[in-house]
Short mmCIF file of C-alpha atoms in Angstrom, two decimals:
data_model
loop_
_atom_site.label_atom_id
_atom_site.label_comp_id
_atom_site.label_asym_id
_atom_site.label_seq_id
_atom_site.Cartn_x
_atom_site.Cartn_y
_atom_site.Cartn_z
CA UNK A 14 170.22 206.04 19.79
CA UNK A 15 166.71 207.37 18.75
CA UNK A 16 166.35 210.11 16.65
CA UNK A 17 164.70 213.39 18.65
CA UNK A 18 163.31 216.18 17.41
CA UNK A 19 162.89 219.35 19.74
CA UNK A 20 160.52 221.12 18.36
CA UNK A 21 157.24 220.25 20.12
CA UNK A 22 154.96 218.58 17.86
CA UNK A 23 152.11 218.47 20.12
CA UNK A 24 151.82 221.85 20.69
CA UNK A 25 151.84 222.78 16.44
CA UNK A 26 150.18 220.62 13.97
CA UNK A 27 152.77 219.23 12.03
CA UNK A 28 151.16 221.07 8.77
CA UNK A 29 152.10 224.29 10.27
CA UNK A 30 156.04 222.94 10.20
CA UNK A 31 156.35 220.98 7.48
CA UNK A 32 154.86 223.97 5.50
CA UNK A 33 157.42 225.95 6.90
CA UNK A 34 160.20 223.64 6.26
CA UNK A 35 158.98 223.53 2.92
CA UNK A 36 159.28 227.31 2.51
CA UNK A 37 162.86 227.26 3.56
CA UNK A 38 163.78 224.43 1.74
CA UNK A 39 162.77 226.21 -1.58
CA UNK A 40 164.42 229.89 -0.48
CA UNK A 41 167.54 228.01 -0.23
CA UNK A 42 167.34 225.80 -3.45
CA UNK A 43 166.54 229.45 -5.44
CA UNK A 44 169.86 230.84 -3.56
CA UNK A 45 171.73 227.98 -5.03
CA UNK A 46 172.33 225.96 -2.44
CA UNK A 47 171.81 221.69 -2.46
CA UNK A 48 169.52 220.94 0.11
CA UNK A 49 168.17 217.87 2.43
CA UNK A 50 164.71 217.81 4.12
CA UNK A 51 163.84 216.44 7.08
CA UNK A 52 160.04 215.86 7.96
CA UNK A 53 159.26 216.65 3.68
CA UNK A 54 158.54 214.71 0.76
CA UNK A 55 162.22 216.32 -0.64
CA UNK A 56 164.09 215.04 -3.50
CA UNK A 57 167.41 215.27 -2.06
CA UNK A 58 165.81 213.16 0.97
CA UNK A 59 166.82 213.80 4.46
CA UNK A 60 169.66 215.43 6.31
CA UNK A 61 171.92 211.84 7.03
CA UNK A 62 173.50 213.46 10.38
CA UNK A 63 172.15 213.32 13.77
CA UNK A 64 173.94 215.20 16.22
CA UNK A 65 173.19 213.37 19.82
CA UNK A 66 170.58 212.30 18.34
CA UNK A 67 168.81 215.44 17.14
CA UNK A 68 168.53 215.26 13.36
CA UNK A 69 167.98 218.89 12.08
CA UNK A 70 165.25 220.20 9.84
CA UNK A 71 167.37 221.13 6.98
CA UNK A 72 170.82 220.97 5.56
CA UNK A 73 172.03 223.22 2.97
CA UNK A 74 174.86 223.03 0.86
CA UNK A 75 177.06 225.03 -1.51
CA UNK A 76 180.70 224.60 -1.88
CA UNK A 77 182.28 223.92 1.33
CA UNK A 78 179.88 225.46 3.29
CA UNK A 79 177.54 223.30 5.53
CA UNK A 80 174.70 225.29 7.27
CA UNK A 81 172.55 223.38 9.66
CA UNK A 82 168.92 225.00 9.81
CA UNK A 83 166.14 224.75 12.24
CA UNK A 84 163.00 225.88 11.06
CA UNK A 85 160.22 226.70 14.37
CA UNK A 86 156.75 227.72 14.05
CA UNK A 87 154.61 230.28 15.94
CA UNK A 88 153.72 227.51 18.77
CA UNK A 89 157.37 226.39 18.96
CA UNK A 90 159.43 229.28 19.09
CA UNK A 91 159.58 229.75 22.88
CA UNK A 92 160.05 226.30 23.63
CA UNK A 93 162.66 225.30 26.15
CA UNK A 94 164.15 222.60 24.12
CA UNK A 95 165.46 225.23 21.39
CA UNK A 96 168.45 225.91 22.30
CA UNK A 97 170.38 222.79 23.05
CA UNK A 98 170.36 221.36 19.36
CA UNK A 99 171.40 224.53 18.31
CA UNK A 100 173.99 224.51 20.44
CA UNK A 101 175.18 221.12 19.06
CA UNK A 102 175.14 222.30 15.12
CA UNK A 103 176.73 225.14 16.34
CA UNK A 104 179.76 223.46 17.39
CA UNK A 105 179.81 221.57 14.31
CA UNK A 106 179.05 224.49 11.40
CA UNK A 107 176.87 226.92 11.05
CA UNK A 108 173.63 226.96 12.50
CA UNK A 109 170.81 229.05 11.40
CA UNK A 110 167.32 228.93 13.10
CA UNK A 111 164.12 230.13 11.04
CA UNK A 112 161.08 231.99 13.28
CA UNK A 113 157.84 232.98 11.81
CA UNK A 114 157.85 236.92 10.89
CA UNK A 115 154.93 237.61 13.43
CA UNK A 116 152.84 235.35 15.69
CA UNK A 117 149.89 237.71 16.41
CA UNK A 118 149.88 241.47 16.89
CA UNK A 119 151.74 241.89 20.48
CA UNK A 120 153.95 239.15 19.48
CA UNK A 121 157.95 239.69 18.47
CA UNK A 122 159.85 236.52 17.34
CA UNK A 123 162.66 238.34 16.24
CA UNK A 124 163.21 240.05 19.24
CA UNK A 125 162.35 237.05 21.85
CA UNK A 126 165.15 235.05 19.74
CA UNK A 127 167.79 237.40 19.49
CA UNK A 128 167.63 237.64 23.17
CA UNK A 129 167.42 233.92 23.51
CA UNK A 130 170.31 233.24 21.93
CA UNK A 131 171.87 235.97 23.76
CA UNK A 132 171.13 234.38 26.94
CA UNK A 133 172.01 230.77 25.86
CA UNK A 134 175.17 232.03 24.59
CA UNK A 135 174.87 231.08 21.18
CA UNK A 136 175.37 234.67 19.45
CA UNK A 137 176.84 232.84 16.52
CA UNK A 138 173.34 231.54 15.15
CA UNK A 139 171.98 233.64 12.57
CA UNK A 140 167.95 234.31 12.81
CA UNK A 141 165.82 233.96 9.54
CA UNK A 142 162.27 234.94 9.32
CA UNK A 143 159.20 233.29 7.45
CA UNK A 144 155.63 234.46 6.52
CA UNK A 145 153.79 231.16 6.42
CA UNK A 146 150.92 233.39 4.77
CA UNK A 147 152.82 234.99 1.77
CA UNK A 148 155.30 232.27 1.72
CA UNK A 149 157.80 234.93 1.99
CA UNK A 150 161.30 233.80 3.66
CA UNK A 151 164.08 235.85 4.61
CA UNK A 152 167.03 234.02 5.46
CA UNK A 153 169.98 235.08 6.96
CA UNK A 154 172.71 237.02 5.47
CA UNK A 155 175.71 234.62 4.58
#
């Protein structure tokens, strides 16, 4: 099976994401956990599971926890094809899923994914937040 990725690269310049995963990666490393990097030049190399297929951005480690994290820019956010890998590391650990803080001034991430995930029934995915500018990340609490 070929790996997919869900995010849609052709509406984001990969930059813009792999910045992003980049943020997230290091938030996680300074909050102790081990971490794998998809998409990133990252020590630790890549996540090694695919789920159906869909490989996810990041996978963080510490103890016996597993979290499975999805990292979406501004252009990606709203994309129809969100929710079904999250749905899949859902069922297998926890699943986190990182938004940009803001995406222009009448613009709400946070809100338009809470309800999301309301509405896809996924209520057990934490939301995280990123500010690609200030390289601020705020992940979710554990």
């Amino acid at each position: 099976m070929t790996e997919q990725t869900y995010s849609d690269q052709s509406i984001s310049t990969p930059n813009q994401h792999h910045h992003a995963v980049q943020l997230v990666a290091n938030a996680l490393v300074r909050k102790g956990y081990q971490v794998q990097a998809h998409h990133i030049d990252w020590p630790d190399g890549s996540p090694r599971v695919a789920i159906e297929g869909y490989k996810p951005d990041l996978m963080a480690f510490r103890e016996s926890k597993v979290i499975f994290v999805q990292v979406e820019t501004c252009s990606t956010y709203r994309s129809s094809k969100v929710g079904h890998p999250l749905s899949l590391f859902s069922q297998k650990g926890t699943a986190w899923i990182i938004i940009p803080f803001h995406c222009g001034n009448r613009d709400n991430p946070l809100l338009y994914m809470r309800e999301a995930l309301r509405d896809w029934g996924l209520s057990g995915v934490k939301i995280g937040t990123y500010n690609p500018e200030s390289g601020q990340v705020d992940l979710p609490k554990e």
